[in-house]
Short mmCIF file of C-alpha atoms and ligand atoms in Angstrom, two decimals:
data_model
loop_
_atom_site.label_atom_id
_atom_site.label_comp_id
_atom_site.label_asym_id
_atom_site.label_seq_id
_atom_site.Cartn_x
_atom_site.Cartn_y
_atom_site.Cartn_z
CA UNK X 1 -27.86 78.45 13.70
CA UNK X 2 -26.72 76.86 10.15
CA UNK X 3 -26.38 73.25 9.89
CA UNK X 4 -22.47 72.71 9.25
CA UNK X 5 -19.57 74.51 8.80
CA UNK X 6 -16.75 72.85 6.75
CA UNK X 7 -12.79 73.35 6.92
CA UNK X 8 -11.27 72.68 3.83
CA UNK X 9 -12.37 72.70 0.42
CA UNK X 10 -10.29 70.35 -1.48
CA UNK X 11 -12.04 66.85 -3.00
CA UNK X 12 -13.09 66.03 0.47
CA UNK X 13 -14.48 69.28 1.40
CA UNK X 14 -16.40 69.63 -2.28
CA UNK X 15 -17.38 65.66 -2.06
CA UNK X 16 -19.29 66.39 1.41
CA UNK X 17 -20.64 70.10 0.40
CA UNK X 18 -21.92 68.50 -2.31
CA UNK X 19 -23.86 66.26 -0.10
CA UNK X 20 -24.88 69.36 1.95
CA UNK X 21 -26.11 70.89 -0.80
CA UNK X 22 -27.84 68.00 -2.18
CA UNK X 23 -29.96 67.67 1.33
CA UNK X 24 -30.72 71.26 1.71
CA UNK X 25 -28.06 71.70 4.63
CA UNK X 26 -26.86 75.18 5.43
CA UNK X 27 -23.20 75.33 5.75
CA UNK X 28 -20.54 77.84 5.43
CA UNK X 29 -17.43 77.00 3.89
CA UNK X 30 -13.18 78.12 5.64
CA UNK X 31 -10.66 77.98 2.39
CA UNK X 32 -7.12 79.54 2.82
CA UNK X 33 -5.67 77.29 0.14
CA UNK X 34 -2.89 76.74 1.86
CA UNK X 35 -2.78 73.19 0.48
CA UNK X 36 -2.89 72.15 -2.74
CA UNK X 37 -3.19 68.55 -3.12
CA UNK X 38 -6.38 68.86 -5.00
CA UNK X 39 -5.83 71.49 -7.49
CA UNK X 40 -2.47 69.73 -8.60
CA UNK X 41 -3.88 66.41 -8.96
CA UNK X 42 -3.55 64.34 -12.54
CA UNK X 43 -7.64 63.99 -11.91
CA UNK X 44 -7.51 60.53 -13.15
CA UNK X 45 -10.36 58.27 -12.54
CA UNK X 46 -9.13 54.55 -13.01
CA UNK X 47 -10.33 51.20 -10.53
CA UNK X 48 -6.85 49.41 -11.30
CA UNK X 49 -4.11 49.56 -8.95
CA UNK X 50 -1.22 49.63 -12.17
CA UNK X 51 1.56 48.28 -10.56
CA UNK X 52 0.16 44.80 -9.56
CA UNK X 53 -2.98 44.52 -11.53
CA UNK X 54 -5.16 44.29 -9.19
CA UNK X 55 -8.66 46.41 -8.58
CA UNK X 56 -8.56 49.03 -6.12
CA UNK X 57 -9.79 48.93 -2.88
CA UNK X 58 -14.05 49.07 -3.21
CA UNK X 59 -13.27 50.00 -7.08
CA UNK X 60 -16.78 49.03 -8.72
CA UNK X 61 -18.78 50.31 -5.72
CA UNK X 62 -16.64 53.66 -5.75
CA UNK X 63 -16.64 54.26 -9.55
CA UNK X 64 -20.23 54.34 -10.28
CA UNK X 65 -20.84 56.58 -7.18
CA UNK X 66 -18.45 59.16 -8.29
CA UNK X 67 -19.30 59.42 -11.60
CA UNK X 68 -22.88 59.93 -10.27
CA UNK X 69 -21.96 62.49 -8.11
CA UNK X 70 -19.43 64.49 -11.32
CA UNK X 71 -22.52 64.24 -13.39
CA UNK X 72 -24.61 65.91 -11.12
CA UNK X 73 -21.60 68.38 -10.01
CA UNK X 74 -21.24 69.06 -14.44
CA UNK X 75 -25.07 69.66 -13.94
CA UNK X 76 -25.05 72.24 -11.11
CA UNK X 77 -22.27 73.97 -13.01
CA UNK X 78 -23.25 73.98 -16.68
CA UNK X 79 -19.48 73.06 -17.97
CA UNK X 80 -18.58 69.71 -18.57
CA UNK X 81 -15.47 68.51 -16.33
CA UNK X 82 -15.62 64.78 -17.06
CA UNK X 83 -13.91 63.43 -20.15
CA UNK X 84 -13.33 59.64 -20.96
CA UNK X 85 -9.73 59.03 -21.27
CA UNK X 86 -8.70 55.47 -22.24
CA UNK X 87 -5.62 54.59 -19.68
CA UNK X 88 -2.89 52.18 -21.37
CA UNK X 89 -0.37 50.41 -19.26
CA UNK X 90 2.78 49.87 -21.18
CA UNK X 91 4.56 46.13 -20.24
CA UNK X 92 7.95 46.06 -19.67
CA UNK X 93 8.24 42.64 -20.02
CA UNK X 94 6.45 39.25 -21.28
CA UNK X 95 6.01 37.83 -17.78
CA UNK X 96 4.34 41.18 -17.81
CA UNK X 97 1.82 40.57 -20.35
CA UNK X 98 0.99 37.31 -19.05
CA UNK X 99 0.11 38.30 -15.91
CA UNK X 100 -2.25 41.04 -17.31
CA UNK X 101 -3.74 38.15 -19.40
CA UNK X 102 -3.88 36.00 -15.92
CA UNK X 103 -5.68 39.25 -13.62
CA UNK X 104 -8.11 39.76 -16.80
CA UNK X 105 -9.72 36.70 -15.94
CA UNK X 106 -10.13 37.07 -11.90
CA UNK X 107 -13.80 38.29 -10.47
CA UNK X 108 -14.15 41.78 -10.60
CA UNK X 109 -10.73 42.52 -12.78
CA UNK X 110 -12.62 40.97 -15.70
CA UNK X 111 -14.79 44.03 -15.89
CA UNK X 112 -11.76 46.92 -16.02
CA UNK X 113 -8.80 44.91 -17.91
CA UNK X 114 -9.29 44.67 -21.53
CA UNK X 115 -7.99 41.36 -22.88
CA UNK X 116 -7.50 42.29 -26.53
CA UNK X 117 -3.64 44.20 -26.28
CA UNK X 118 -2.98 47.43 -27.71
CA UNK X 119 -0.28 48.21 -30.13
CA UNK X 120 1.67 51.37 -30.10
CA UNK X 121 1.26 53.29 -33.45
CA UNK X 122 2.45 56.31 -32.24
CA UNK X 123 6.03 57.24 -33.54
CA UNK X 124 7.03 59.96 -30.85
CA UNK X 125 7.47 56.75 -28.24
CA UNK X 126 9.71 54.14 -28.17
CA UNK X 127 7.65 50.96 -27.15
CA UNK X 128 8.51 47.31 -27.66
CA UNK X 129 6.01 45.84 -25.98
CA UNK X 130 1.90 46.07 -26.48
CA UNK X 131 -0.09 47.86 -23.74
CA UNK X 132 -2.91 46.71 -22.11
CA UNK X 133 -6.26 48.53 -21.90
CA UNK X 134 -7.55 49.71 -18.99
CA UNK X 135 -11.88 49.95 -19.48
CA UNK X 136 -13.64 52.60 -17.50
CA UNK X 137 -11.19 55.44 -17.40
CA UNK X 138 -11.40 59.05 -17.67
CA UNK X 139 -10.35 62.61 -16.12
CA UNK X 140 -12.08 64.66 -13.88
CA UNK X 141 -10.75 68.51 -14.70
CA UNK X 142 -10.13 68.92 -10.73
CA UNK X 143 -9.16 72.24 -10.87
CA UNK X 144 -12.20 73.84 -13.34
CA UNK X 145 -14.93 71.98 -10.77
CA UNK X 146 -13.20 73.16 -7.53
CA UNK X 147 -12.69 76.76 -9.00
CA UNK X 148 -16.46 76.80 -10.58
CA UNK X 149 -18.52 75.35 -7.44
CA UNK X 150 -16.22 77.44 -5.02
CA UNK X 151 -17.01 80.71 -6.69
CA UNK X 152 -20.76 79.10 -6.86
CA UNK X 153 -20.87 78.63 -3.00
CA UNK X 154 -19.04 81.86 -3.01
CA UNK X 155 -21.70 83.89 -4.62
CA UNK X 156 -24.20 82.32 -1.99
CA UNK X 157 -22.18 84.25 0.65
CA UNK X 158 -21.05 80.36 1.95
CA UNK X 159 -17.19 80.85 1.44
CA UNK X 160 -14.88 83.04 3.68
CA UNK X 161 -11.69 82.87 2.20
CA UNK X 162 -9.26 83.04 5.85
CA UNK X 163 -7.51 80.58 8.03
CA UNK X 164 -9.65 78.76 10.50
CA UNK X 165 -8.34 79.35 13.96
CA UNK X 166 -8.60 76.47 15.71
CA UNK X 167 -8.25 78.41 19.01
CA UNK X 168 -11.27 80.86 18.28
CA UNK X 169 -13.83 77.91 18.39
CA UNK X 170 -16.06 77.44 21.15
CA UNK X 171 -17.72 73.61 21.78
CA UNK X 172 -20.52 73.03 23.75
CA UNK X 173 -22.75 70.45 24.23
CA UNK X 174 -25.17 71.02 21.42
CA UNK X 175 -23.26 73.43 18.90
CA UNK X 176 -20.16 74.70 18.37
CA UNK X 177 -19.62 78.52 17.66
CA UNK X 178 -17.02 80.15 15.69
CA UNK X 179 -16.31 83.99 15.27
CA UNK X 180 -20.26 84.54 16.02
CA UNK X 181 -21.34 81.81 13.48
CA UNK X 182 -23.23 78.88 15.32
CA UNK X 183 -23.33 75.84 13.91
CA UNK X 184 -24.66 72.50 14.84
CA UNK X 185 -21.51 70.28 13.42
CA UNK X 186 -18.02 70.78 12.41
CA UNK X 187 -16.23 68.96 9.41
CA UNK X 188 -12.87 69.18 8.70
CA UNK X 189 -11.20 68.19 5.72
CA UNK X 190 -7.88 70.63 5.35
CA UNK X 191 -6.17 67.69 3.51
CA UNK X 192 -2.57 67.32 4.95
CA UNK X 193 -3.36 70.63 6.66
CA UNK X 194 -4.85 68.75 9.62
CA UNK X 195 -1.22 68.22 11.00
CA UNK X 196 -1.85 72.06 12.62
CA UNK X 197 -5.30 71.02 13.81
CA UNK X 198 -5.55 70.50 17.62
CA UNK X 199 -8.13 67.98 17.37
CA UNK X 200 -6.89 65.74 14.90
CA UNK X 201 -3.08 65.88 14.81
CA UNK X 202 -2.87 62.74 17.12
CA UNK X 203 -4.45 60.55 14.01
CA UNK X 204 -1.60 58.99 11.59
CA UNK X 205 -1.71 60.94 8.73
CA UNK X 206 1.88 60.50 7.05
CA UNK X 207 1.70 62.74 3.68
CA UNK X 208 3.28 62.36 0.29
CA UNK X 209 4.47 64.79 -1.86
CA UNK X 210 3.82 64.43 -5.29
CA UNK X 211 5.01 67.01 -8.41
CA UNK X 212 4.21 67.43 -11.74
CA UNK X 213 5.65 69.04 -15.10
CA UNK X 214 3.57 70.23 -17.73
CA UNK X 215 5.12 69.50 -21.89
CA UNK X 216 4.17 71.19 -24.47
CA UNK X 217 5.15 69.08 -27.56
CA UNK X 218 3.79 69.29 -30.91
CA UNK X 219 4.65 65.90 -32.30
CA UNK X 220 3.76 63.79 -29.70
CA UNK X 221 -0.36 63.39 -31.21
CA UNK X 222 -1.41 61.68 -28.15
CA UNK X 223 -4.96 61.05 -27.45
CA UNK X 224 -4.85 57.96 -24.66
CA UNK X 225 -3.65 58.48 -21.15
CA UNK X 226 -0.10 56.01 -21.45
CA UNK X 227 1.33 54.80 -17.88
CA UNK X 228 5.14 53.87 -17.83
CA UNK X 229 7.08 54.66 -14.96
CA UNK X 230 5.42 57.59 -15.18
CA UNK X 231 1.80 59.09 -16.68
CA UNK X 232 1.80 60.94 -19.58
CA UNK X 233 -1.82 62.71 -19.54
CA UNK X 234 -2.84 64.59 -22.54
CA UNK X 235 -4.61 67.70 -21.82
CA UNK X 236 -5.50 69.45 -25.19
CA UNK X 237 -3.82 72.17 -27.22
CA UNK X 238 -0.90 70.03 -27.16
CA UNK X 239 0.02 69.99 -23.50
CA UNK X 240 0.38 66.94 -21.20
CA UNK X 241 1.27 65.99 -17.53
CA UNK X 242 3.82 64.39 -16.47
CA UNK X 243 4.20 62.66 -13.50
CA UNK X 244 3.99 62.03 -10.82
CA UNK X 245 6.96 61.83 -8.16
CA UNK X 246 6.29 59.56 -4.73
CA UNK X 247 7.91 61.54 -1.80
CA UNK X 248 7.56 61.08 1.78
CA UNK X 249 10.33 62.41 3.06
CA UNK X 250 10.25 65.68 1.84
CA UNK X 251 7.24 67.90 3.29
CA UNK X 252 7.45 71.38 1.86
CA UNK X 253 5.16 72.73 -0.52
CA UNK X 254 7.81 73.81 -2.88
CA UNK X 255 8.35 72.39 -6.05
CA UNK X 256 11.96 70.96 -6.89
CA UNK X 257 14.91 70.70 -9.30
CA UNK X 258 15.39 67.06 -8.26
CA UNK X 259 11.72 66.32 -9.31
CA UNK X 260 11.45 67.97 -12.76
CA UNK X 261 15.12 66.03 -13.75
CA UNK X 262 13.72 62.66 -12.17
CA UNK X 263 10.32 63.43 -14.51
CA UNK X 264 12.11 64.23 -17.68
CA UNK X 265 14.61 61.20 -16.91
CA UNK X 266 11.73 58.74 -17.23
CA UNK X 267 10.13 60.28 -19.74
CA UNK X 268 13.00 60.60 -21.77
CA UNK X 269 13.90 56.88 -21.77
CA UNK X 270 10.49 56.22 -23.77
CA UNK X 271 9.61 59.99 -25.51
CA UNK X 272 11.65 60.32 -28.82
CA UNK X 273 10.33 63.58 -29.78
CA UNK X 274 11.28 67.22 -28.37
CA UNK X 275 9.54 68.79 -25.90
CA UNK X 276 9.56 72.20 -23.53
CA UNK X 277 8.72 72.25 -19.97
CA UNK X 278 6.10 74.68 -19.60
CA UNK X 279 5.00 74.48 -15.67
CA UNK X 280 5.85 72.28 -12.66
CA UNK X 281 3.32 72.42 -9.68
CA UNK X 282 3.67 70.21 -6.37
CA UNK X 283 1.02 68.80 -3.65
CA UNK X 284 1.37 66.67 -0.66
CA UNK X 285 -1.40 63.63 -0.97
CA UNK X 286 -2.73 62.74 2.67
CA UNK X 287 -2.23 59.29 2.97
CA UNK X 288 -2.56 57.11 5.65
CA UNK X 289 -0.10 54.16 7.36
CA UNK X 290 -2.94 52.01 6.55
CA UNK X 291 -4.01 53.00 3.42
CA UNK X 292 -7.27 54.14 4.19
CA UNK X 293 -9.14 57.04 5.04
CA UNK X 294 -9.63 59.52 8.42
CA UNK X 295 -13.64 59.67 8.91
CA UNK X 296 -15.56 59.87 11.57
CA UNK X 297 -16.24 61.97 14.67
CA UNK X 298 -14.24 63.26 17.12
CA UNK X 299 -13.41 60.58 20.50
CA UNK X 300 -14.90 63.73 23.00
CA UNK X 301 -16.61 66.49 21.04
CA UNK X 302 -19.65 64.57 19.09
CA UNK X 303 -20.81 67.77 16.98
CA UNK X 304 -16.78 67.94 15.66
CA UNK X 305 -16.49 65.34 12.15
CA UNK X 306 -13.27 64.58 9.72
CA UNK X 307 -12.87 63.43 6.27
CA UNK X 308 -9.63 63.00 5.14
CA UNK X 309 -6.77 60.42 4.00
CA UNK X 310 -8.06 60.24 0.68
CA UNK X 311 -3.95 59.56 -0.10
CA UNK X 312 -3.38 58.89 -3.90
CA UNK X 313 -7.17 58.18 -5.15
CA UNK X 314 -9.25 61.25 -3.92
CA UNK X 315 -11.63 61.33 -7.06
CA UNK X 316 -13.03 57.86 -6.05
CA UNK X 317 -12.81 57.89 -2.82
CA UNK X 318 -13.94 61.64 -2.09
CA UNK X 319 -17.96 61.03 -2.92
CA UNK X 320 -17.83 57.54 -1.40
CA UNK X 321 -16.27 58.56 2.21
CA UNK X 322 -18.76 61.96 2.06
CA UNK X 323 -21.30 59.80 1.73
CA UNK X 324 -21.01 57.69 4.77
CA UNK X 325 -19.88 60.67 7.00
CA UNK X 326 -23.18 62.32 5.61
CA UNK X 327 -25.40 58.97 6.89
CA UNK X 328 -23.10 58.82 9.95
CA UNK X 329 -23.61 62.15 11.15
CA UNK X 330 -27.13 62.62 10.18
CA UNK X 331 -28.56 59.08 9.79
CA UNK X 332 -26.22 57.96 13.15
CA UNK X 333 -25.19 55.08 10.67
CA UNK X 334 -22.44 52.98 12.02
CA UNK X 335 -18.93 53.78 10.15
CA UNK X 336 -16.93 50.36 8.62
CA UNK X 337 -14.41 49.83 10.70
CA UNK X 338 -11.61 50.27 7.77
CA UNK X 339 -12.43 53.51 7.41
CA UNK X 340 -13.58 54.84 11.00
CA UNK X 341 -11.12 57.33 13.00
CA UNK X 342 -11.59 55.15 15.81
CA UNK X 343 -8.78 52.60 15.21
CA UNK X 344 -7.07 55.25 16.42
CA UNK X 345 -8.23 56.12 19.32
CA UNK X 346 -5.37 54.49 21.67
CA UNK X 347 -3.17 56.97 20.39
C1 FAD D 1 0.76 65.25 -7.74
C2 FAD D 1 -0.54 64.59 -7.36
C3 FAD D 1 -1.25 63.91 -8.32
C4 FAD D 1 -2.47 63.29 -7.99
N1 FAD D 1 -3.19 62.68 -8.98
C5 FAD D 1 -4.39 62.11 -8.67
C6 FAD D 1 -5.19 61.52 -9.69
O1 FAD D 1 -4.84 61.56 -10.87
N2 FAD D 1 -6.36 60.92 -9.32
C7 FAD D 1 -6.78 60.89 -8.01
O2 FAD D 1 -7.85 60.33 -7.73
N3 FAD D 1 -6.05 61.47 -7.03
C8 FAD D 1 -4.87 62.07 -7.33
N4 FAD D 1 -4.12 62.65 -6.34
C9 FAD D 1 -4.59 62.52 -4.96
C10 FAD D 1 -5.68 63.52 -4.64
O3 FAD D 1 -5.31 64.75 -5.16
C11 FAD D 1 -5.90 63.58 -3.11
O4 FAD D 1 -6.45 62.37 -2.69
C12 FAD D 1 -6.85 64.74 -2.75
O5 FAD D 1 -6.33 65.93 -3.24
C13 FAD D 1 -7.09 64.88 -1.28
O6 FAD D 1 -8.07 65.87 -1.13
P1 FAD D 1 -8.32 66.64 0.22
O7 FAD D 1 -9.52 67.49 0.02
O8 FAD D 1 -8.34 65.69 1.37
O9 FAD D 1 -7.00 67.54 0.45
P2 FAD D 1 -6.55 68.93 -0.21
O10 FAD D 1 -6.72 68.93 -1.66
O11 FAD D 1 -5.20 69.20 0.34
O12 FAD D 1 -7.59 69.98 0.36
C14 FAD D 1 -7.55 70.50 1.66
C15 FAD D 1 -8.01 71.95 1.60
O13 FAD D 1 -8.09 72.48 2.92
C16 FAD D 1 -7.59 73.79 2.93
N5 FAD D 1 -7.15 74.10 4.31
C17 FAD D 1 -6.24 73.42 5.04
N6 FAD D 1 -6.12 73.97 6.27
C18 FAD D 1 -6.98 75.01 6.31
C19 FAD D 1 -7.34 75.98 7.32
N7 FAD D 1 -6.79 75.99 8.54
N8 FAD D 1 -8.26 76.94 7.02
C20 FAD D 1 -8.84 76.97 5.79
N9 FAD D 1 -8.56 76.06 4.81
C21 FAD D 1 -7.65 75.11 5.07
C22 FAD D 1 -6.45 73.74 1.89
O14 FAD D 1 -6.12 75.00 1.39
C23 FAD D 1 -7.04 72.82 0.83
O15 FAD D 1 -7.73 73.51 -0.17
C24 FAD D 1 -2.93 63.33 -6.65
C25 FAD D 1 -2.22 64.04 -5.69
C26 FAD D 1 -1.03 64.68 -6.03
C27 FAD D 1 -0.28 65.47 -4.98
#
């Protein structure tokens, strides 16, 4: 009998792992990577919600658990995978700039908005206005850790690399069995996956797709993360993201023409330098009507868990939500409310 077995290994499924691993849990570990949410993402780390100035929800609390829980994750892997990245928000406006000035002195805001404004230096962009500083910034390289720590788990014979069949597990009262492996809890965190999970399909989870292009530009020398309508990330060797596109109509995995044009569009109206488009890549964020994550345990099978709804800010929210599913399951902690599957269970 082995302690867990997890569904899903995306920043929710690496987040509660993690945790696993930290406590000495036995677990073994379903990855089909059917989604890609995760491996796509920007991996930004930033507490301010840009388009209102205002801190995101549980920022402090969530920031300096996470980059606890990266540090010990760079540890465990021997690479680094965390990199300070100064994030600058570009003002369109003077009303703009006054209302940074006016959030930089509200509780909480005070410690992540940097009053002194920035001025752009940089010749490849075209930017009237200062930018304001965002303090406490950086990028996670999502794709390095999940690659490294799966083939880590991998080499502990923890990982099968197939579809879970949802029809193939057995639930009983005190364990639940799956293709011979018995295991005293479930988790599932398949990301937007969980829409072909029996269990958990009846929980709101709406899904947004969001695409990316990759530049390659030689004259653009940028070394900050700069947020206009869109992010420009610098990622070394002269290469940048771009991005991202907000989509919830469209549900397929696919990346599209109508993204990369809408992308180069935006960028275009600030980026006076040339540029080639060396890659495009596309997820679908799980996000929630409520804007807050899935967690929690299942309304009729206690040993069956979720973690998902991490929407557009897994890297904070990913070691904070494993965290209290951890103490909930194992410590029988009470859930918050806000975050607790069980606002749903009318539906
Ligand atoms: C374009 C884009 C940019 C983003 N940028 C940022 C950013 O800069 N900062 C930030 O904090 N967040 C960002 N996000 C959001 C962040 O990526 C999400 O919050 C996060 O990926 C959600 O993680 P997850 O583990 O729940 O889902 P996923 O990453 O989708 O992981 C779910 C995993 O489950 C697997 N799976 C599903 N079903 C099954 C099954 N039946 N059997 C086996 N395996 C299965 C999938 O293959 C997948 O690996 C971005 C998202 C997108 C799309």
């Amino acid at each position: 009998m082995i302690d867990y077995i997890v569904v899903g290994f995306g920043l929710a499924g690496l987040a509660f792992v993690d945790k696993l691993e930290n406590n000495n849990k036995s677990y073994t570990v379903y990855e089909n990577y059917s989604e890609k949410s995760s491996r796509v993402a920007g991996g930004l780390y930033n507490p301010v919600i840009l388009k209102r100035f205002t801190a995101a929800w549980l920022a402090s609390e969530q920031l300096q658990l996470a980059l606890s829980v990266y540090k010990g994750i760079e540890d465990k892997l021997g690479e680094s995978i965390i990199s300070e990245l100064a994030v600058l928000r570009r003002f369109n406006s003077v009303e703009e700039q006054n209302l940074w000035f006016e959030a930089c002195d509200k509780p909480i805001l005070d410690r992540f908005l940097s009053s002194e404004l920035v001025r752009n230096e940089n010749d490849a962009l075209d930017i009237s206005f200062h930018y304001g500083k965002v303090k406490h910034t950086g990028r996670i390289n999502v794709k390095r850790m999940l690659s490294l720590y799966l083939q880590n788990v991998e080499k502990k014979k923890k990982l099968m690399k197939e579809s879970f069949q949802y029809d193939q597990l057995v639930i009983t009262e005190d364990f639940i069995e799956y293709k011979g492996i018995k295991a005293r809890n479930i988790v599932f965190s398949e990301g937007y996956g969980v829409r072909n999970n029996p269990f958990f399909n009846y929980l709101p989870l709406i899904g947004n797709k969001g695409e990316y292009i990759t530049i390659k530009s030689k004259r653009l020398k940028l070394e900050e993360a700069v947020k206009s309508s869109i992010f420009i990330i610098p990622l070394g060797d002269d290469l940048y993201k771009v991005g991202a596109t907000y989509n919830n109509q469209d549900k397929t995995p696919n990346t599209t023409k109508s993204a990369k044009e809408e992308l180069q569009s935006k960028l275009e109206r600030f980026l006076k330098v040339d540029y080639e488009v060396v890659d495009q890549e596309a997820g679908i964020r799980p996000t929630t009507r409520d804007r807050r994550p899935l967690i929690g345990t299942h309304p009729e099978h206690k040993n069956m868990h979720i973690i998902n709804g991490l929407g557009s800010r897994g890297i904070l929210i990913g070691p904070y939500v494993a965290e209290k599913l951890y103490d909930h399951i194992e410590k029988e902690k009470l859930l918050d409310k806000e975050i607790d599957i069980k606002r749903f269970e009318k539906l």
